[in-house]
Short mmCIF file of C-alpha atoms and ligand atoms in Angstrom, two decimals:
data_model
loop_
_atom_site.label_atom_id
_atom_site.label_comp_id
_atom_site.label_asym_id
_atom_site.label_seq_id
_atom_site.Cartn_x
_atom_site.Cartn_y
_atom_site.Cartn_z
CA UNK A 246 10.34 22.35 -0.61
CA UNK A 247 13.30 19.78 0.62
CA UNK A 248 16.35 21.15 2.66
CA UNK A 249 18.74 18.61 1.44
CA UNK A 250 21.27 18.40 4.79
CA UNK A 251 24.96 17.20 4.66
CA UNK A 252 25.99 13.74 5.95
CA UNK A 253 26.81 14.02 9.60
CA UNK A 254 24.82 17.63 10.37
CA UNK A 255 25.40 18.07 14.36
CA UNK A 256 21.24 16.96 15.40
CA UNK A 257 21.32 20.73 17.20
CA UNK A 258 21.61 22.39 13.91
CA UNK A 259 18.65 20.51 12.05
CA UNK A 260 16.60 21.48 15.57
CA UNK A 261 17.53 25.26 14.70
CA UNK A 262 16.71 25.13 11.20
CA UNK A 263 13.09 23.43 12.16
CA UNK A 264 12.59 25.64 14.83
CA UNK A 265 12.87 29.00 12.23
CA UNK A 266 10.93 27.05 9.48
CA UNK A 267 8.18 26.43 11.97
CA UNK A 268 8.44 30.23 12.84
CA UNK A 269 7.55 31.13 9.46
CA UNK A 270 4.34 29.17 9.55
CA UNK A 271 5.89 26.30 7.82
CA UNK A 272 5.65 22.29 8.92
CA UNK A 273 9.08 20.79 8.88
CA UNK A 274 9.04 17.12 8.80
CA UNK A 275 12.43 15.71 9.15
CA UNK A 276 13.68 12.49 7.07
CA UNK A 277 15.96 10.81 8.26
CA UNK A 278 17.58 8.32 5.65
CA UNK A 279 20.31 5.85 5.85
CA UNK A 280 23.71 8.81 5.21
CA UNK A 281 21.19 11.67 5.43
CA UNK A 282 18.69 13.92 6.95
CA UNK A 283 15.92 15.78 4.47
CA UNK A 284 13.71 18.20 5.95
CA UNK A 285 10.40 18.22 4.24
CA UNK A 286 8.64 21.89 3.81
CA UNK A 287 4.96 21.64 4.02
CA UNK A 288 3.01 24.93 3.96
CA UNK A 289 3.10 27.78 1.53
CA UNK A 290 6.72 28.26 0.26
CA UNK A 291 5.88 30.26 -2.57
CA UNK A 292 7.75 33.21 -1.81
CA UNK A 293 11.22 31.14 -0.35
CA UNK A 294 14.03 31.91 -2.58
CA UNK A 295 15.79 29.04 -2.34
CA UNK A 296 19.31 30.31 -2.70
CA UNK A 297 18.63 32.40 0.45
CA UNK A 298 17.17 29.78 1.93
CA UNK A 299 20.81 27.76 1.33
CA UNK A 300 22.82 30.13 2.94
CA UNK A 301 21.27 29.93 6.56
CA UNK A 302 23.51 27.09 7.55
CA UNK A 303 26.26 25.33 6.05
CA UNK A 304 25.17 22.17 6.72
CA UNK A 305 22.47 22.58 4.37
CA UNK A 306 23.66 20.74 0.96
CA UNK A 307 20.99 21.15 -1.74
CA UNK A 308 17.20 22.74 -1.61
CA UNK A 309 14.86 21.60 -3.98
CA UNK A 310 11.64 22.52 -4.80
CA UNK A 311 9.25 20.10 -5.32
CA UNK A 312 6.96 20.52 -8.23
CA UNK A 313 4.72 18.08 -7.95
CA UNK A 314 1.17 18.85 -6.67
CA UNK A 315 1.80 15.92 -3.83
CA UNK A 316 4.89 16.32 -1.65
CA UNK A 317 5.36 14.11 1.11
CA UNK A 318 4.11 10.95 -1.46
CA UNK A 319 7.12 12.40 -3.89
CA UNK A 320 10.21 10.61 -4.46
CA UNK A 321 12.25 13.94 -3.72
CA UNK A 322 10.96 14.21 -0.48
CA UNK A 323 12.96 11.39 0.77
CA UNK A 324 15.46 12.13 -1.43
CA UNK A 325 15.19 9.67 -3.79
CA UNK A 326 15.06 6.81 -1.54
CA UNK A 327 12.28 4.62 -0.94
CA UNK A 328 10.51 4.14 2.06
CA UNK A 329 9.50 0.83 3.46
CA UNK A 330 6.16 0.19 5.19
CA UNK A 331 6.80 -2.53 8.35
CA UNK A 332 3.80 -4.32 9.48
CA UNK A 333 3.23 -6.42 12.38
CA UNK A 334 2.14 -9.57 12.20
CA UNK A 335 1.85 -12.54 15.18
CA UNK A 336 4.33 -14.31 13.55
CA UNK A 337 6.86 -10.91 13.48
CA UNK A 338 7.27 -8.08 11.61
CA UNK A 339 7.15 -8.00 7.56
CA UNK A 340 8.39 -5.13 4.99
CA UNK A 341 6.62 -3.52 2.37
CA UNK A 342 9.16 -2.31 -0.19
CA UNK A 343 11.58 -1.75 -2.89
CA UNK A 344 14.70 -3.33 -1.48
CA UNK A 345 12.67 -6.23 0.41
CA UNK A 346 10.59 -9.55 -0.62
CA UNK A 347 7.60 -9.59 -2.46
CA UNK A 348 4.85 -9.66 0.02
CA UNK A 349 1.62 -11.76 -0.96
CA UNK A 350 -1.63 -11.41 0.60
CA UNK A 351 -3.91 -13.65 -0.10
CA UNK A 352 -7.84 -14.81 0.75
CA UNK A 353 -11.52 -14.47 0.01
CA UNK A 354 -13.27 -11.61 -1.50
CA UNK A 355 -15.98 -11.56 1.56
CA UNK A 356 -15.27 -13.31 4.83
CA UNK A 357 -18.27 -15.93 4.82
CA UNK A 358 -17.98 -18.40 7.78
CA UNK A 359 -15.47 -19.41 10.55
CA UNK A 360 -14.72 -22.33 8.97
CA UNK A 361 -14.28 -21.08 5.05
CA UNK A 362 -11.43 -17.96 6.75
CA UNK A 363 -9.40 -20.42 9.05
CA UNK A 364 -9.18 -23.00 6.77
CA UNK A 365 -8.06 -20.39 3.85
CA UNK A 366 -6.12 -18.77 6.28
CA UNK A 367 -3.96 -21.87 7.25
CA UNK A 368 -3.93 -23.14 3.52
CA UNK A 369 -2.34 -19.65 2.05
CA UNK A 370 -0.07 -19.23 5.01
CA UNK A 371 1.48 -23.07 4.21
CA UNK A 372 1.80 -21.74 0.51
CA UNK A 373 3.64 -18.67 1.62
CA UNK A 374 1.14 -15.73 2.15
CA UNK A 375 2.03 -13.33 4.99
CA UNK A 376 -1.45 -11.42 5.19
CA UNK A 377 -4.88 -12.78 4.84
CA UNK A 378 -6.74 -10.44 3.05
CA UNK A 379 -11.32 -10.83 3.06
CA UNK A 380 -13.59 -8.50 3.66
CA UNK A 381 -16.25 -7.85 6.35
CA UNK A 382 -17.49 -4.68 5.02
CA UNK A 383 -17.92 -4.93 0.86
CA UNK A 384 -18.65 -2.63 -0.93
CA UNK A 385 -21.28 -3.81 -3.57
CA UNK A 386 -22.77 -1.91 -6.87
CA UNK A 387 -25.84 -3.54 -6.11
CA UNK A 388 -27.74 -2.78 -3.25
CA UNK A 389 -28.90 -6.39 -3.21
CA UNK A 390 -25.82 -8.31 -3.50
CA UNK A 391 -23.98 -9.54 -0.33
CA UNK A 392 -22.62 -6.67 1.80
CA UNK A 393 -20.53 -8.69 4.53
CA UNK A 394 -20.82 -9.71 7.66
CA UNK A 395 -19.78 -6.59 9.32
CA UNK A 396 -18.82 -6.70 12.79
CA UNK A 397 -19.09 -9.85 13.21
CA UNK A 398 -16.90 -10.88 10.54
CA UNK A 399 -14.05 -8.87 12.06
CA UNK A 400 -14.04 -11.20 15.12
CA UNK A 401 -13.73 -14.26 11.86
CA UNK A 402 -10.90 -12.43 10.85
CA UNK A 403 -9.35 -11.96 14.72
CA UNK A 404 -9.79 -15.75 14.95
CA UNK A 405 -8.18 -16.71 11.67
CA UNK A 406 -5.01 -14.55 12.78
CA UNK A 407 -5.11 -16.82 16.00
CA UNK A 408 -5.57 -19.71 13.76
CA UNK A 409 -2.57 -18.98 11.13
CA UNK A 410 0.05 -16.30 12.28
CA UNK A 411 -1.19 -13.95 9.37
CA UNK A 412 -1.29 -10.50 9.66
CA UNK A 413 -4.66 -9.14 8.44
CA UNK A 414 -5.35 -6.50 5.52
CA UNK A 415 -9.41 -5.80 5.44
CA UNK A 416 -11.41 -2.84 4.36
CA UNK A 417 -12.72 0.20 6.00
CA UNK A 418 -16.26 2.14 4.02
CA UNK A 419 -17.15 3.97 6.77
CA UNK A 420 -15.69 6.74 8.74
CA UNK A 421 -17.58 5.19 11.64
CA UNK A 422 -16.05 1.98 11.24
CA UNK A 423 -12.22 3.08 11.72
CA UNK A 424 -11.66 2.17 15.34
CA UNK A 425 -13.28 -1.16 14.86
CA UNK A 426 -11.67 -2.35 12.04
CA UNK A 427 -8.53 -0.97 13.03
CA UNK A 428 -8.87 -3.13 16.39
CA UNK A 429 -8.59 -6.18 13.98
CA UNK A 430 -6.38 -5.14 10.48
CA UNK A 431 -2.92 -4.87 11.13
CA UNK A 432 -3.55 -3.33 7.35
CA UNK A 433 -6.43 -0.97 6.60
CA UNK A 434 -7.73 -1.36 2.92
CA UNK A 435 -9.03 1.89 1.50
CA UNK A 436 -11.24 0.37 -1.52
CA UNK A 437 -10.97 1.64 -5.17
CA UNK A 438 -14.95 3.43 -4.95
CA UNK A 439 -13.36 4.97 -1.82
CA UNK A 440 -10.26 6.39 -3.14
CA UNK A 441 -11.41 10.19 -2.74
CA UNK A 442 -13.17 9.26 0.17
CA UNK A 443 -11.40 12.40 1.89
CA UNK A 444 -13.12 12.18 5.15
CA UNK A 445 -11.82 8.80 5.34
CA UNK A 446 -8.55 9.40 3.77
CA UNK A 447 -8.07 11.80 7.04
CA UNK A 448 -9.63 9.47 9.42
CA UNK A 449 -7.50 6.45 8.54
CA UNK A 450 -4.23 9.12 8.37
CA UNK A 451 -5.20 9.87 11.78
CA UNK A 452 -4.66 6.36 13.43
CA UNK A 453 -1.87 4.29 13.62
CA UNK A 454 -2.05 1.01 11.53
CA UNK A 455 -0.68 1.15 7.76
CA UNK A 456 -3.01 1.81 4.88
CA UNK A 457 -3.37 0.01 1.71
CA UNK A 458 -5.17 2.74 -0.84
CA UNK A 459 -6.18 1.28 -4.12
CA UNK A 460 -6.29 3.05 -7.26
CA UNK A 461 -9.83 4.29 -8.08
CA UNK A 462 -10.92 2.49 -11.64
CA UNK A 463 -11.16 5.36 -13.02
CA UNK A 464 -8.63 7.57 -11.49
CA UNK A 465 -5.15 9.18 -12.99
CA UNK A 466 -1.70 8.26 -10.99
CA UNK A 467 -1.55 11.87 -9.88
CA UNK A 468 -5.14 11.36 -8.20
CA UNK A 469 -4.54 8.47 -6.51
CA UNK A 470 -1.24 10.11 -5.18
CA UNK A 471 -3.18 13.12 -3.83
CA UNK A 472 -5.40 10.75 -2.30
CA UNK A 473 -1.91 8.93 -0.38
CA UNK A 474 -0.72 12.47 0.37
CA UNK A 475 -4.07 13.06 2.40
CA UNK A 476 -3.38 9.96 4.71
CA UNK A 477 0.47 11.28 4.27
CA UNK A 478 -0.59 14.85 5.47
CA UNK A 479 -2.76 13.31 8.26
CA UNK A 480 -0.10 11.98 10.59
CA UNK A 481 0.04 8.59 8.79
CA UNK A 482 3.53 7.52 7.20
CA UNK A 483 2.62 3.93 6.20
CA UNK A 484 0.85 4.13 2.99
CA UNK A 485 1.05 1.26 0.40
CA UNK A 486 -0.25 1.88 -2.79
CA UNK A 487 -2.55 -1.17 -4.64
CA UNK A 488 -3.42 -0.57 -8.45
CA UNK A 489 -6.52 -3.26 -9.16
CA UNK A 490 -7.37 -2.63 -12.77
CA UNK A 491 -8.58 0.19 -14.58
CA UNK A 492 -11.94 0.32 -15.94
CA UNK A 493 -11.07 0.53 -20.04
CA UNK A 494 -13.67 0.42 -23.44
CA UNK A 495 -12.99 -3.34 -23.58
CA UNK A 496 -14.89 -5.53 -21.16
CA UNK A 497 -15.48 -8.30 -22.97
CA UNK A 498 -12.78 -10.80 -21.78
CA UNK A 499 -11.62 -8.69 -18.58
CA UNK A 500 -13.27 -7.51 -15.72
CA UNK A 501 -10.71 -4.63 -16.08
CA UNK A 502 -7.37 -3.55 -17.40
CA UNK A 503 -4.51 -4.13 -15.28
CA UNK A 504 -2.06 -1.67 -15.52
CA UNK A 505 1.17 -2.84 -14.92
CA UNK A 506 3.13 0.25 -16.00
CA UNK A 507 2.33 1.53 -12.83
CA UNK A 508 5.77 0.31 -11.54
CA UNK A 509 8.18 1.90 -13.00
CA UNK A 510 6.14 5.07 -13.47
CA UNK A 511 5.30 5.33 -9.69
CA UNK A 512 8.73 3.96 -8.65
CA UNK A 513 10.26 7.57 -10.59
CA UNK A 514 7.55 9.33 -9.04
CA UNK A 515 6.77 8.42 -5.41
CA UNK A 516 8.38 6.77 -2.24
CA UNK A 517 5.54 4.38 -1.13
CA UNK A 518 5.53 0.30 -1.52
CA UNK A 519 3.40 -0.58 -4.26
CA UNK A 520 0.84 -3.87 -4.28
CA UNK A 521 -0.63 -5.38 -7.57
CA UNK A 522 -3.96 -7.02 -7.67
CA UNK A 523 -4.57 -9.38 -10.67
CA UNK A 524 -7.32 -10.53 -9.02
CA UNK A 525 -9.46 -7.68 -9.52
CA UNK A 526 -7.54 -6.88 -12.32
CA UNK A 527 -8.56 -9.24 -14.34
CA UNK A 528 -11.76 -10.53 -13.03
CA UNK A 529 -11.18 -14.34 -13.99
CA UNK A 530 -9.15 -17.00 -12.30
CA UNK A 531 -7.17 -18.39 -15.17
CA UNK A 532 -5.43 -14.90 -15.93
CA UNK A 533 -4.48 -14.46 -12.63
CA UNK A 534 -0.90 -16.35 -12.49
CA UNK A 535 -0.18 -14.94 -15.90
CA UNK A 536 -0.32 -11.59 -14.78
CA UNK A 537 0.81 -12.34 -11.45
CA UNK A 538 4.49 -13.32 -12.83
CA UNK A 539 3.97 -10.43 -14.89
CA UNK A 540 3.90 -7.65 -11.75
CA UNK A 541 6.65 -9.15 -10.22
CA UNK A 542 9.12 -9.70 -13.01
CA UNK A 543 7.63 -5.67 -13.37
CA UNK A 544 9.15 -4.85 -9.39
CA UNK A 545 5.79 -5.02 -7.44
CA UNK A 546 6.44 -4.95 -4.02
CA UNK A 547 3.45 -7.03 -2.80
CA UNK A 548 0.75 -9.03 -4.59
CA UNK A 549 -2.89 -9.43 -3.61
CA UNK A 550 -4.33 -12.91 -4.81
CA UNK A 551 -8.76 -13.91 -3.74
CA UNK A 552 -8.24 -17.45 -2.78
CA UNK A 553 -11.07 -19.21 -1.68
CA UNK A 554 -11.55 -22.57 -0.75
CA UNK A 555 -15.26 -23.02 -3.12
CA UNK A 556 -15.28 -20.43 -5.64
CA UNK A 557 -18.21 -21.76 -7.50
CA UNK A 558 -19.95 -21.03 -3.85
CA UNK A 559 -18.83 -17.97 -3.18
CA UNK A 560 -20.68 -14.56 -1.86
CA UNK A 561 -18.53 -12.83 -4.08
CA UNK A 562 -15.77 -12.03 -6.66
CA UNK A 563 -15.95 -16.53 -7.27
CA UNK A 564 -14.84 -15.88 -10.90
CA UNK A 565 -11.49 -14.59 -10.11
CA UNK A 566 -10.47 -16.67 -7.20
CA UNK A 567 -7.89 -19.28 -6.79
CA UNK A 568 -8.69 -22.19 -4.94
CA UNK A 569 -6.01 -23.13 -2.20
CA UNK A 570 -4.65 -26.19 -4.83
CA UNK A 571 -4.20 -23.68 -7.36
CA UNK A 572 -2.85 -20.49 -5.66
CA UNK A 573 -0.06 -23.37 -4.12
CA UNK A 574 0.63 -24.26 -7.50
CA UNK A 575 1.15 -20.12 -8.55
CA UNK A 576 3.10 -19.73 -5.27
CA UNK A 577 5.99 -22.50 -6.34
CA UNK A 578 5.75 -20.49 -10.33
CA UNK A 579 6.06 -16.95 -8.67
CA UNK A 580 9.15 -18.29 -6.44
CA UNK A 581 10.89 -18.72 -10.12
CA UNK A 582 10.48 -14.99 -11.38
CA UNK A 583 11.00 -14.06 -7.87
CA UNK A 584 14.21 -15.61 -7.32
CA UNK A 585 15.17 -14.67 -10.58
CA UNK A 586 14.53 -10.46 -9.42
CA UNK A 587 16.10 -11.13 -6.31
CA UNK A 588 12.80 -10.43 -4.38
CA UNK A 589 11.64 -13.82 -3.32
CA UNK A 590 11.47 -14.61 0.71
CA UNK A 591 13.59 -16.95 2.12
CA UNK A 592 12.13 -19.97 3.28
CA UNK A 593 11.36 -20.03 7.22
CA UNK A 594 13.65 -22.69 8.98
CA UNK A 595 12.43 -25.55 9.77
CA UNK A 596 12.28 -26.50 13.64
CA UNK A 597 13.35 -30.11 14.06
C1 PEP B 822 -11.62 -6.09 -2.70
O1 PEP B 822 -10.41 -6.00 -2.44
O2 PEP B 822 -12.31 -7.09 -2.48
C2 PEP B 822 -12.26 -4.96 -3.40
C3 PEP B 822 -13.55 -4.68 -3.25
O3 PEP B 822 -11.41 -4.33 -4.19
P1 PEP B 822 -11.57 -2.99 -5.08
O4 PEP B 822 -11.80 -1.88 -4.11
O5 PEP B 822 -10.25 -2.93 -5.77
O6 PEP B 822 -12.72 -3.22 -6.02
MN1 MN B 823 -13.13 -8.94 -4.30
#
């Protein structure tokens, strides 16, 4: 349920109204938005009438229930207005979200070598990346194939942040792993096989960098956004949401489907920053700009791209990564579609 309150409520009267809503068992979680301030009910409200409700103050404009089996991911429980995930990064802070650039993160599947992540690093922060994405923990469907470097990767990945300014966005498997890799990521990655990974979903809710969740392969909207609300419901209010490609009856030309619709239909339904990942949802290099231009003349937020600097040579995911020539080249195409939405970054000043 969302107590709606009127623009300039005195602070003492939201305190009261959280104070009885607490008494009743209920967790208030107070919103406050650019001209107002939206107390979220979590807890069983079952029984609230809402017109009663209404008449305990009249500051209180509107309450709403919310409908939706998520709450705190809805879109009604900020009111309608989007939230915006900041990040920070050695070279300053950067916004996920709706009324801010498109963010692109960019990088290797798996982190290999020192060399191979500071020289990506550098090359996809000159082209206009802000986060280096690669992986020191992968997830792998065979038991053979290359599972990172683990640990030691994640000191790779604190030197390449050194190296290049980037933030870094790299994935957690293990609840066991949360602490470390948090150390390192400015951006935890919650995989797609790990979307409903709940006793990670708490774990990384529970500590304080951002999450990026990506959308099972498998998994409907309304799933993935019960698996945000758990980080949501944790403690955590930086969630990004990444849809990668679904896994569809047709896999002869794509590794998977990218679903792009997931745009507009998440922008009606939740809050949260959204990412797109042609990468991984297509599965092969030369459909990635395509698609690419496609999410952000669609209103992604943020983009991931696998760049790496050898794909032929690569541990993994070779097929659908850029090398740093070509993801320059789809950097200076995505500034046209981004310019023309209006969501393209400035370009930083140069020092003279
Ligand atoms: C990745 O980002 O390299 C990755 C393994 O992605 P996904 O979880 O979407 O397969
Ligand atoms: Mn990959």
């Amino acid at each position: 349920m969302i107590v709606v309150m009127r623009v300039g409520s005195p602070e003492a009267e939201v305190d009261r109204l959280c104070e009885d809503f607490e008494a009743w068992g209920l967790t208030p979680e107070r919103i406050v938005g650019k001209h107002k301030v939206v107390i979220g009910l979590v807890g069983d409200t079952a029984d609230l009438d809402e017109q009663q409700l209404q008449e305990r103050s009249e500051w209180i404009e509107t309450v709403l229930r919310v409908e939706r089996p998520y709450k705190r991911a809805s879109r009604e429980y900020r009111h309608g207005e989007a939230s915006e995930v900041w990040v920070s990064t050695p070279s300053g802070k950067v916004a996920f979200g709706e009324h801010h650039p498109v963010v692109v993160v960019a990088g290797p599947c798996s982190v290999e070598n020192e060399e191979m992540i500071i020289a990506t690093a550098q090359a996809v922060k000159a082209s206009g990346a802000k986060f280096l994405r690669g992986g020191a923990y992968k997830p792998r469907t065979s038991p053979y194939a290359f599972q990172g470097h683990g640990e030691s990767a994640l000191g790779l990945l604190a030197a390449a942040r050194d190296a290049s300014g980037l933030g870094i966005i790299t994935e957690v498997m293990d609840t066991a792993d949360v602490e470390k890799v948090a150390e390192v990521a400015d951006v935890l990655q919650v995989g797609a096989r790990n979307m409903q990974n709940f006793a990670l979903l708490k774990k990384v809710g529970a500590q304080d960098k951002p999450v990026l969740i990506k959308r099972g392969m498998s998994s409907t909207i309304d799933e993935w956004l019960m698996a945000a609300e758990y980080i949501l419901a944790a403690g955590n209010p930086n969630v990004i949401l990444c849809e990668r490609g679904l896994r569809t009856f047709d896999r002869s030309y794509t590794r998977n489907t990218l679903d792009i619709a997931v745009v507009p239909v998440l922008r009606s339904l939740t809050h949260l920053p959204i990412m797109l990942d042609p990468s991984h949802g297509t599965g092969r290099w030369e459909y990635v700009p395509a698609m690419a231009k496609a999410c952000i003349a669609a209103g992604t937020d943020s983009l991931m791209i696998e760049v790496h600097p050898n794909p032929a040579k690569a541990l993994s995911d070779g097929p659908q990564s850029l090398t740093p020539e070509r993801f320059e080249r789809l950097m200076t195409e995505l500034a046209v579609i981004g310019k023309a939405v209006e969501r393209w970054p400035l370009p930083e000043p140069v020092l003279v």
